[in-house]
XYZ file of C-alpha atoms in Angstrom:
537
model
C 30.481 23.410 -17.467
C 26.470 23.496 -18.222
C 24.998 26.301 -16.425
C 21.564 25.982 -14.128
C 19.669 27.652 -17.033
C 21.185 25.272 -19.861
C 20.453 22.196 -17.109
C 17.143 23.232 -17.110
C 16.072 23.643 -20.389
C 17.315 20.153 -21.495
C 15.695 18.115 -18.417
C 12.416 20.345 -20.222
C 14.113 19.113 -23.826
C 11.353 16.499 -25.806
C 12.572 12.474 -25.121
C 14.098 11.712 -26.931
C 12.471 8.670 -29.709
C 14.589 6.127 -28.099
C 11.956 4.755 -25.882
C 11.191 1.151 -25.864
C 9.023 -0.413 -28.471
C 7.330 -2.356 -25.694
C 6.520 0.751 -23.556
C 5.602 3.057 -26.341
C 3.079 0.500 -26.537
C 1.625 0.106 -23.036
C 1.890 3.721 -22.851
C -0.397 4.658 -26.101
C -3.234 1.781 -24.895
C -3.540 3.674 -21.526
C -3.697 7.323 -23.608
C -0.456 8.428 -22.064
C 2.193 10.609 -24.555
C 5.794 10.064 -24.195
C 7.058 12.847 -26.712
C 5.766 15.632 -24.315
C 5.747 16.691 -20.682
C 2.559 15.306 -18.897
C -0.033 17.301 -17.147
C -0.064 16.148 -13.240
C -2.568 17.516 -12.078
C -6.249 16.137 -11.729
C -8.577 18.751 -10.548
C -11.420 18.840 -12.726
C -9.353 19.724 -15.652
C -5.097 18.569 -16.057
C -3.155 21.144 -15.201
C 0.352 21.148 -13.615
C 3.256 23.943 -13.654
C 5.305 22.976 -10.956
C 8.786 20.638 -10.625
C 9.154 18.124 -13.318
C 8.630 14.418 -12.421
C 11.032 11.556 -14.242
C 9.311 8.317 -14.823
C 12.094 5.957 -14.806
C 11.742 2.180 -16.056
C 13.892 0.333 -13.030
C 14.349 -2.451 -15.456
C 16.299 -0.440 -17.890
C 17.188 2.888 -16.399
C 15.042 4.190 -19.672
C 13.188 7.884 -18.853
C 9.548 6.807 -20.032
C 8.011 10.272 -19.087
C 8.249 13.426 -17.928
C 5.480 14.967 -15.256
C 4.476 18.868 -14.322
C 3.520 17.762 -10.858
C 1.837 20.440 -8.534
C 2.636 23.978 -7.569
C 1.676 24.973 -3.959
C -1.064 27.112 -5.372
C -2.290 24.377 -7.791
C -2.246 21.787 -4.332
C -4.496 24.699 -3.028
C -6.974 25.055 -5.886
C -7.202 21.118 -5.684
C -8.134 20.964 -2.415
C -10.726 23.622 -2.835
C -12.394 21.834 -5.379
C -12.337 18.614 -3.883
C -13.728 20.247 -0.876
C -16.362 21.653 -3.587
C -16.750 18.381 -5.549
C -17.708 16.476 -2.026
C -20.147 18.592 -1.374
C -22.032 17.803 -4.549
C -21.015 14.099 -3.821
C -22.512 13.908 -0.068
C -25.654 14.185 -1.105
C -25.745 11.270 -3.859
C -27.336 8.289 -2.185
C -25.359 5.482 -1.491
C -27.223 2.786 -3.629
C -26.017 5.863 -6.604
C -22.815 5.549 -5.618
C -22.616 1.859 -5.857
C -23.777 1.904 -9.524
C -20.950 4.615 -10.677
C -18.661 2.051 -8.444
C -19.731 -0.129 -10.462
C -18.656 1.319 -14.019
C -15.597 2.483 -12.428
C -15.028 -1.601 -11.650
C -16.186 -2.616 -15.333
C -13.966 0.799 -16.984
C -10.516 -0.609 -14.758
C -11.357 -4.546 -15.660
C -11.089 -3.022 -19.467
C -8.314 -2.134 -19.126
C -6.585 -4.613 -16.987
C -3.707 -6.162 -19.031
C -2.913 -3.066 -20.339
C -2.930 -1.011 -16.564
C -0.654 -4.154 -15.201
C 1.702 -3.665 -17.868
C 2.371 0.051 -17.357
C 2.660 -1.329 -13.269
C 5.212 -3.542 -14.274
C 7.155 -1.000 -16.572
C 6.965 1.846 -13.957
C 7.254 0.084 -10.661
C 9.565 -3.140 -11.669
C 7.454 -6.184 -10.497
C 6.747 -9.328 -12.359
C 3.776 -9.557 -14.927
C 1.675 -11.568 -13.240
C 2.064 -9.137 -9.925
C 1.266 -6.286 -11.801
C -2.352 -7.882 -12.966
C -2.919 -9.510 -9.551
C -2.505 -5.317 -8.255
C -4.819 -4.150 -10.937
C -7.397 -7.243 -9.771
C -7.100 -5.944 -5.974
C -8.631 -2.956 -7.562
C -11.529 -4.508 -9.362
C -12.058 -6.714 -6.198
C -12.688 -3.707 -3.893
C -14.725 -2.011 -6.343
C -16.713 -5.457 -6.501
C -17.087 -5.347 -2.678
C -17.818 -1.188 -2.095
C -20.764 -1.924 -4.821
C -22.114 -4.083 -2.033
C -20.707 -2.210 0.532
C -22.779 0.711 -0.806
C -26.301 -0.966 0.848
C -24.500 -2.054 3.088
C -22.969 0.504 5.130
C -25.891 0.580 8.164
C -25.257 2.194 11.634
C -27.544 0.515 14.300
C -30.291 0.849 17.116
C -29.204 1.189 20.058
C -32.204 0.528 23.011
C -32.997 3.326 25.036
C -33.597 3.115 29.443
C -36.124 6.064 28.232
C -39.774 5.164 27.606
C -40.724 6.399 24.412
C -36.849 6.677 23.073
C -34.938 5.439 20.887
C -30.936 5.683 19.819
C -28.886 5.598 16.432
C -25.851 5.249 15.546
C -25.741 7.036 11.838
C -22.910 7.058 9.440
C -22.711 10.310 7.334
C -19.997 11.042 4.490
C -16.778 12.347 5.876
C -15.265 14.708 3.732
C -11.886 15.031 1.634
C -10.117 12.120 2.239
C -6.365 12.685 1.071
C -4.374 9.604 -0.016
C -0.697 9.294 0.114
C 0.036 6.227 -1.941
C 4.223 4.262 -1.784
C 5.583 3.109 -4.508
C 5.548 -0.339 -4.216
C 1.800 -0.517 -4.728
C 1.378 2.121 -7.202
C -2.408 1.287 -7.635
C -3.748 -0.930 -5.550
C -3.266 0.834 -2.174
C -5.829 3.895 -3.823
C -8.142 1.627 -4.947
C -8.446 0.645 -1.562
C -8.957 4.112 -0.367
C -11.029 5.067 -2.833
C -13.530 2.176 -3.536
C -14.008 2.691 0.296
C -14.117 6.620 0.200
C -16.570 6.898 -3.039
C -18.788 4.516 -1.573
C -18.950 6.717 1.925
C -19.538 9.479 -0.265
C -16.307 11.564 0.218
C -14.217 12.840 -2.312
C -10.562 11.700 -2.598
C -6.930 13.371 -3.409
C -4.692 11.353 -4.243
C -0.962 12.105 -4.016
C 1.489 9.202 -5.298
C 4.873 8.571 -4.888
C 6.379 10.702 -7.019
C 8.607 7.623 -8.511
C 5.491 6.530 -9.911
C 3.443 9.230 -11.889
C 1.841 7.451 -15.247
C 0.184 4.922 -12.795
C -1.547 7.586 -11.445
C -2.831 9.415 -14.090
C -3.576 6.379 -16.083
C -5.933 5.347 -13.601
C -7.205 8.615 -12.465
C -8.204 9.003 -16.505
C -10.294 6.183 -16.043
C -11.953 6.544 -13.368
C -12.761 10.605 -13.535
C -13.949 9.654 -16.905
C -16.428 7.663 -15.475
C -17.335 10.210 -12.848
C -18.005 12.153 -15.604
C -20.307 10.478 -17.511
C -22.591 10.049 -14.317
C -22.825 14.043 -13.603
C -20.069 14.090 -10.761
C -17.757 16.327 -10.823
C -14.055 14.360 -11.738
C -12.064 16.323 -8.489
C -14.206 13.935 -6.467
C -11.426 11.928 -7.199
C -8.528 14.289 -7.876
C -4.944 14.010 -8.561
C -1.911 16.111 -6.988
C 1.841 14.711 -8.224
C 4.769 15.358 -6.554
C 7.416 15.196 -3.738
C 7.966 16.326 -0.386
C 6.734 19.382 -0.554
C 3.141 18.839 -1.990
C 2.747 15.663 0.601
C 2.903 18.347 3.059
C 0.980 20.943 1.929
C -2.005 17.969 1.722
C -1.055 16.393 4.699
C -1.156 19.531 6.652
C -4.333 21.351 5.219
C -7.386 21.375 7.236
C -9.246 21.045 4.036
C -8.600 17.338 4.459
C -10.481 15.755 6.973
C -8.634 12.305 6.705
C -5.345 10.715 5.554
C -4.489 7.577 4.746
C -0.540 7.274 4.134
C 1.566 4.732 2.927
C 5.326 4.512 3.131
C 8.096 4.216 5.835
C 7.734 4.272 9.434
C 10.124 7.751 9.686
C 7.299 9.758 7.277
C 4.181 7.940 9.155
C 5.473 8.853 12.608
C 5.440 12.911 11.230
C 2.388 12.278 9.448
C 0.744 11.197 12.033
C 2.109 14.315 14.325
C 0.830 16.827 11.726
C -2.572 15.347 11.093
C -3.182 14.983 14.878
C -1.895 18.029 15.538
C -4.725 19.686 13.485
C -7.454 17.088 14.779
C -7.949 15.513 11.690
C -8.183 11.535 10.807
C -5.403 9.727 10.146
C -4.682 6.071 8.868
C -1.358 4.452 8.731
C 0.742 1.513 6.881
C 4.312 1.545 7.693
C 6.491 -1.032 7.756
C 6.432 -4.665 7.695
C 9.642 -6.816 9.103
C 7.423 -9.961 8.710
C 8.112 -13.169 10.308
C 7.954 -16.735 8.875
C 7.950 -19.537 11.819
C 8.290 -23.310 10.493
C 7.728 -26.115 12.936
C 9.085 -29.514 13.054
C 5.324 -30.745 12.035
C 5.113 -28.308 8.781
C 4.269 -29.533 5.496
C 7.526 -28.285 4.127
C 6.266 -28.441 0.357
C 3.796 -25.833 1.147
C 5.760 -24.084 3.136
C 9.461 -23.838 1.264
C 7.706 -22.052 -1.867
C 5.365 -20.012 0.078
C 9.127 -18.814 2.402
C 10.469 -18.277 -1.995
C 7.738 -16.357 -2.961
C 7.173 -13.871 0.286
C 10.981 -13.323 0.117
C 11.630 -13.233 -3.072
C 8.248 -11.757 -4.853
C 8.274 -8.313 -6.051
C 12.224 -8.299 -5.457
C 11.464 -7.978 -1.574
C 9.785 -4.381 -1.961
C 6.160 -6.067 -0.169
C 4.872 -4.786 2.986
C 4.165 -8.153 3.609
C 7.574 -9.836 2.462
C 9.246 -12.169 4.151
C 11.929 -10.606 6.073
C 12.786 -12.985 8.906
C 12.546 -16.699 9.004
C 12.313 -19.225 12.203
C 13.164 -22.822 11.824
C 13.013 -25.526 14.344
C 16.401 -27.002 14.875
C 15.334 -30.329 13.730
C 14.589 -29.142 9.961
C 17.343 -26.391 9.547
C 19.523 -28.167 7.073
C 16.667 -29.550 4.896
C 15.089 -26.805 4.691
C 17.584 -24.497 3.889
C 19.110 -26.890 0.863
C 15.724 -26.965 -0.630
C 15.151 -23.141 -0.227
C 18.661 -22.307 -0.909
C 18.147 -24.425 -4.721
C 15.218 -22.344 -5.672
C 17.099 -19.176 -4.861
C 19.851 -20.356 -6.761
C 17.221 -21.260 -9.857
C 15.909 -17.675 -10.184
C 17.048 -15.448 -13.025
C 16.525 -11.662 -13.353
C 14.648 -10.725 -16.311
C 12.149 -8.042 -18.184
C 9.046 -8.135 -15.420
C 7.113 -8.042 -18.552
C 7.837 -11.275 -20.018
C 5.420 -14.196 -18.348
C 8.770 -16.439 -17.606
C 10.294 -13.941 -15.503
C 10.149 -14.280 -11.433
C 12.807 -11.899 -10.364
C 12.268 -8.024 -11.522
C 14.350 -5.011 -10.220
C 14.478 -3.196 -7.192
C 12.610 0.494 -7.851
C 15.502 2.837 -7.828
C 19.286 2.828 -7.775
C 18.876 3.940 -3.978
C 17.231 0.911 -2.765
C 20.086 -1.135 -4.538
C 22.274 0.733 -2.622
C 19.978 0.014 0.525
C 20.809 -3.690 -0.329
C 24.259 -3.553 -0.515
C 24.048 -1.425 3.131
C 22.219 -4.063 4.542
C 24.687 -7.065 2.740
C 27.696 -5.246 4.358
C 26.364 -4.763 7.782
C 25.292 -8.286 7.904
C 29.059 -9.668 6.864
C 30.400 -6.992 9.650
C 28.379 -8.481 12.157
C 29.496 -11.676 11.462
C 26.803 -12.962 9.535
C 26.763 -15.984 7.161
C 25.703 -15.001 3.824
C 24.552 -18.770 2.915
C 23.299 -17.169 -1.217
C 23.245 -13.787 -2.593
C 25.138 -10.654 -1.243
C 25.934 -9.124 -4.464
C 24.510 -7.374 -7.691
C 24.421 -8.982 -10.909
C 27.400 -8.102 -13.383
C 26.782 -10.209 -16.315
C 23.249 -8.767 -17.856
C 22.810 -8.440 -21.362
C 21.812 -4.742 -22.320
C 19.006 -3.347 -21.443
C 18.876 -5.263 -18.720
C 22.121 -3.892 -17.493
C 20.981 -0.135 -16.969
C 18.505 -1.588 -14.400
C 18.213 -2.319 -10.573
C 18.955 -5.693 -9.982
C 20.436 -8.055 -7.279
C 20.823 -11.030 -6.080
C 18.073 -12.442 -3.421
C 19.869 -12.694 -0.289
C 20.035 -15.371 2.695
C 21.738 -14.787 5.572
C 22.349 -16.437 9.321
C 22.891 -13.737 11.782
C 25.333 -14.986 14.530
C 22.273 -15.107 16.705
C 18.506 -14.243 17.191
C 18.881 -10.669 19.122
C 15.471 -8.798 18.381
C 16.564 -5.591 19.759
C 19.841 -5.272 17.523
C 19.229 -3.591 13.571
C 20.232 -6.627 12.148
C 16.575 -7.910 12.822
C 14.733 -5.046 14.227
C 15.309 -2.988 10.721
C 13.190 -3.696 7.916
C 15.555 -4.411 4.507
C 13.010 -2.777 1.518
C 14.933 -5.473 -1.066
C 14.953 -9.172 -0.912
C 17.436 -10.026 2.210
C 16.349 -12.701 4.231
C 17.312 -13.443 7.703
C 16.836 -17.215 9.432
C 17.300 -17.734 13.079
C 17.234 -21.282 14.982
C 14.410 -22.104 17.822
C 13.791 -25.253 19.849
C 10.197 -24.157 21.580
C 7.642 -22.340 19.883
C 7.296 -19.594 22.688
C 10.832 -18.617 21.739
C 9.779 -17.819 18.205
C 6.571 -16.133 18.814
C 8.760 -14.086 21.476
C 11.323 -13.346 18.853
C 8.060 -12.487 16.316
C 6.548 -9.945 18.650
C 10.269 -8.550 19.661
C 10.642 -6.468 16.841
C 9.380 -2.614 16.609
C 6.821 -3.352 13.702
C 3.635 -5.655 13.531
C 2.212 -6.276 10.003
C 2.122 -9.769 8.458
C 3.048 -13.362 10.381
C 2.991 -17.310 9.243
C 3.218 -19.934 11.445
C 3.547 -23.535 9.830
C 2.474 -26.653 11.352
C -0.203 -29.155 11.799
C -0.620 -29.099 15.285
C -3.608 -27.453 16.162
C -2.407 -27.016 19.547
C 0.189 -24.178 18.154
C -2.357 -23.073 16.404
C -4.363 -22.043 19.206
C -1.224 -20.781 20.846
C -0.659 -18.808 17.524
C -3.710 -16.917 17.100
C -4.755 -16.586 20.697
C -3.198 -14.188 23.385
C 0.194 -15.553 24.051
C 0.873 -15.606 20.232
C 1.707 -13.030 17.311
C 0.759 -9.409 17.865
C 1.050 -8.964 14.484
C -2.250 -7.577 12.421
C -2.431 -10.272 9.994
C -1.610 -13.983 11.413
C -1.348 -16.704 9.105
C -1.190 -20.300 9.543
C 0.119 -22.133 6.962
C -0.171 -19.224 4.589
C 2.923 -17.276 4.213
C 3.193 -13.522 4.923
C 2.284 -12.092 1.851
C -0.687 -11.797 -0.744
C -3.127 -10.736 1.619
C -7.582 -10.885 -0.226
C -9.346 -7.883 -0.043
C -12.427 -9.256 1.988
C -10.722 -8.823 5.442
C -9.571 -5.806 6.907
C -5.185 -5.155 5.974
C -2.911 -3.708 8.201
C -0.578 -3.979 11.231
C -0.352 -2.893 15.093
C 3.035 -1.201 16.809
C 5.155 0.497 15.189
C 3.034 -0.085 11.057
C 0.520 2.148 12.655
C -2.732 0.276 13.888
C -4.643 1.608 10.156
C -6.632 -0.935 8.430
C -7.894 -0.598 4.676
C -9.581 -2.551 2.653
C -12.961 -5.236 3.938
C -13.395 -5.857 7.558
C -14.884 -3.024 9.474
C -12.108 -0.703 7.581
C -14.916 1.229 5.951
C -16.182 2.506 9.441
C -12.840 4.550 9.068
C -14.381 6.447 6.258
C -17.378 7.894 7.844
C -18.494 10.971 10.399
C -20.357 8.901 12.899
C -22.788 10.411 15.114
C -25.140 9.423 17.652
C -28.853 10.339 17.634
C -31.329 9.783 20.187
C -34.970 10.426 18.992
C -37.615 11.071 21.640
C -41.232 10.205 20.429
C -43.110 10.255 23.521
C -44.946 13.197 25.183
C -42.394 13.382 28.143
C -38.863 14.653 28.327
C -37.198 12.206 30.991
C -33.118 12.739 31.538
C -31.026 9.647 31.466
C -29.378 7.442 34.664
C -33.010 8.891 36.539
C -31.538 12.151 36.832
C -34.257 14.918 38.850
C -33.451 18.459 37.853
C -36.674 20.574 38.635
C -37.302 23.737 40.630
C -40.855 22.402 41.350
C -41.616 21.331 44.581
């Protein structure tokens, strides 16, 4: 038997050279070792003592890296120098901030290819995903450069001769960013494009699943912090698990935090952060809805059903969890959907022919086959899918794949699990309708409100869709499916995924300590609503 100490020293052991040709690569174009343990820890310098971090490559089970991720004190002297570094920041002006924006945008779309590669190696999904997250980050960065002259309060007119009022947005603070693992870069850049262009400084803690993301693109973009005089904890770097999210979370240090991840963290997120007064911005969970009506265009809407099921292996926000068809169109399309399932084949997310990747870890393939076994309990038709793939040719075999999954739940009951409980893995769910006000009933009846679709051609649902009586979802589509949301209008979801929005829109106002500022400029001092408060008679 291998004793703790003996345990220990060989998880600390070199890798071994075995590693991939193919991430050895992607790894050495982003500067990242694999034959030693990696500093995780971005404060100004790379430090990091604490618990080490396993990169593991869900398409072949491979270790890729080993991370020192944060001690508590290291979390601490982090924070103080982010708290340091925003204070230098603050007073850059915004136009300033823009132009090192900018660079960071020109430094990321540099590297591109290489920093949706390492996505796809670390995280699992397809090529072409990976590249479209690294492009969400140059598109932000595109719109906080013009954000950055942008970001004007207003004037407000006063009942007060010789007043006026502002409303004047100052730089907030330390914002601290909690990042999931599904979007292993895109969901910062978010947070940060918005953050350096408000003129706050940023921590950033990822999911500890997916380390080298993190400091691949915090190397790039403290570099260029760097080179502009700022100090590189503006946008600092804290690895780890449960244990550092909480010592950031719950540090009044951090005046804001935007988290990412399940609904179970957000809700005691959101208790700790309010419980201290600070800021806090949520994105939970999904459990997105797809509506068809009898009037759809079914050739837009059968591969845009595919793709928001079946993209990323299910592991969206957005992704296509639930699906509403009109009974007059249920057996066409489920044939043609049910063929394009049936035409997918796993593969390495890194070759350009693959559509079907892994899921992240071995736990959310056990998640899957939870969710497959409840549905068959319950009675549930399992019309493809339900089962893991056993005949993968090595590597492929060490990783986490299974079969996309459609099922018909012996009815539409929104309060039971079998619809109310979002699936992180590619299960979809179809119920039957005859009116439209039964499926946007059965669309709000669920616990979460993220993404919706509603496809027809009647603009009379479509008024019914996007007005009062329809979804109560934050993002409503028509004729768009649930997922692959642009970065020009404001992202997130109401209920239960937390009411935070990131990204364009009006999400920016999030970002900034807003006060209001009435400026007298006459030669009187009159109070407000007429108010007479004078001892003279």
């Amino acid at each position: 038997m291998i004793s703790r100490r003996a345990l220990s020293s060989l998880r600390r052991a070199p890798l071994a050279r075995g590693l991939s040709s193919r991430a050895s690569t992607i790894l050495h174009a982003l500067d990242i070792r694999s034959d030693s343990e990696l500093a995780g820890v971005y404060d100004g310098e790379w430090t990091g003592s604490g618990e080490i971090l396993e990169s593991v490559c869900p398409t072949t089970g491979e270790v890729l890296a080993r991370v020192k991720s944060a001690t508590p004190a290291e979390v601490e002297r982090a924070l103080e120098r982010s708290r340091e570094a925003y204070k230098v920041f603050r007073t850059v002006p915004a136009p300033k901030r823009g132009e090192i924006l900018r660079q960071i945008r020109e430094a990321l779309a540099a590297k591109r290819d290489d920093l949706g590669a390492l996505v796809s190696l670390e995280m699992g999904k397809i090529r072409t995903e990976g590249e479209g997250e690294l492009q969400e980050f140059v598109d932000i960065a595109d719109y906080a450069v013009g954000l950055s002259r942008m970001m004007n309060g207003r004037v407000v007119a006063s009942e007060r001769p010789g007043h006026s009022i502002l409303e004047v947005p100052n730089p907030l603070g330390v914002v601290a960013v909690l990042s999931a693992f599904n979007f292993p870069v895109a969901v910062y850049g978010w947070n940060l494009a918005l953050s350096l262009a408000a003129g706050n400084a940023t921590l950033w803690k990822p999911a500890p699943s997916t380390p080298l993301c993190s400091i691949a693109v915090t190397k790039i973009v403290t570099s260029v912090l760097e080179k502009n005089g700022v100090p590189g904890a503006v946008a600092g770097l804290v690895t780890g698990g449960k244990v550092v999210g909480e010592a950031v979370v719950g540090s009044s240090d951090v005046d804001m935090v935007s988290f990412t991840g399940s609904e179970a963290v957000g809700r005691e997120v959101g208790k700790v952060v309010q419980g201290r007064f600070g800021k806090v911005l949520l994105e939970l969970g999904g459990n997105n809805a797809a509506i068809v009506m009898p009037d759809a265009d079914l050739d837009m809407a059968i591969p845009a059903v595919f793709f928001g099921a079946v993209g990323t292996a299910g592991q969206r926000c957005t992704s296509t969890r639930r699906l509403y068809l009109h009974s007059s169109i249920v057996q066409k399309f489920l044939s043609r959907l049910e063929s394009l399932y049936q035409s997918v084949r796993p593969g390495d997310p890194l070759d350009r022919s693959t559509l079907l990747g892994p899921l992240h870890t071995r736990a959310a393939v056990g998640i899957y086959h939870d969710a497959v076994d409840h549905l068959l309990k319950t009675g549930a038709e399992i019309l493809t899918g339900g089962a893991p793939y056993t005949d993968l040719p090595a590597p492929l075999n060490g990783g986490n794949f299974v079969r996309p999954t459609i099922a018909i739940p012996q009815e539409v009951n929104v309060k039971d699990p079998v619809w109310s409980t979002e699936t992180f893995a590619p299960v979809l769910k179809v119920g039957v309708f005859d009116e439209l006000e039964q499926a946007i009933e059965w669309n709000n009846g669920v616990p979460q409100g993220l993404s919706s679709s509603l496809w027809t051609r009647d603009i009379r649902n479509v008024g019914k869709w996007i007005g009062p009586v329809g979804s109560d979802a934050g993002i409503v589509n028509v004729n768009v499916g649930t997922s692959g949301a642009e970065i020009g209008a404001a992202f997130g979801g109401n209920k239960s995924t937390g009411w935070g929005r990131e990204s364009g829109g009006d999400a920016w106002k999030q970002y900034v300590r807003w006060s209001a500022c009435t400026l007298n400029f006459s030669d009187e001092a009159p109070l407000a609503q007429g108010v007479q408060f004078s001892n003279t008679a």
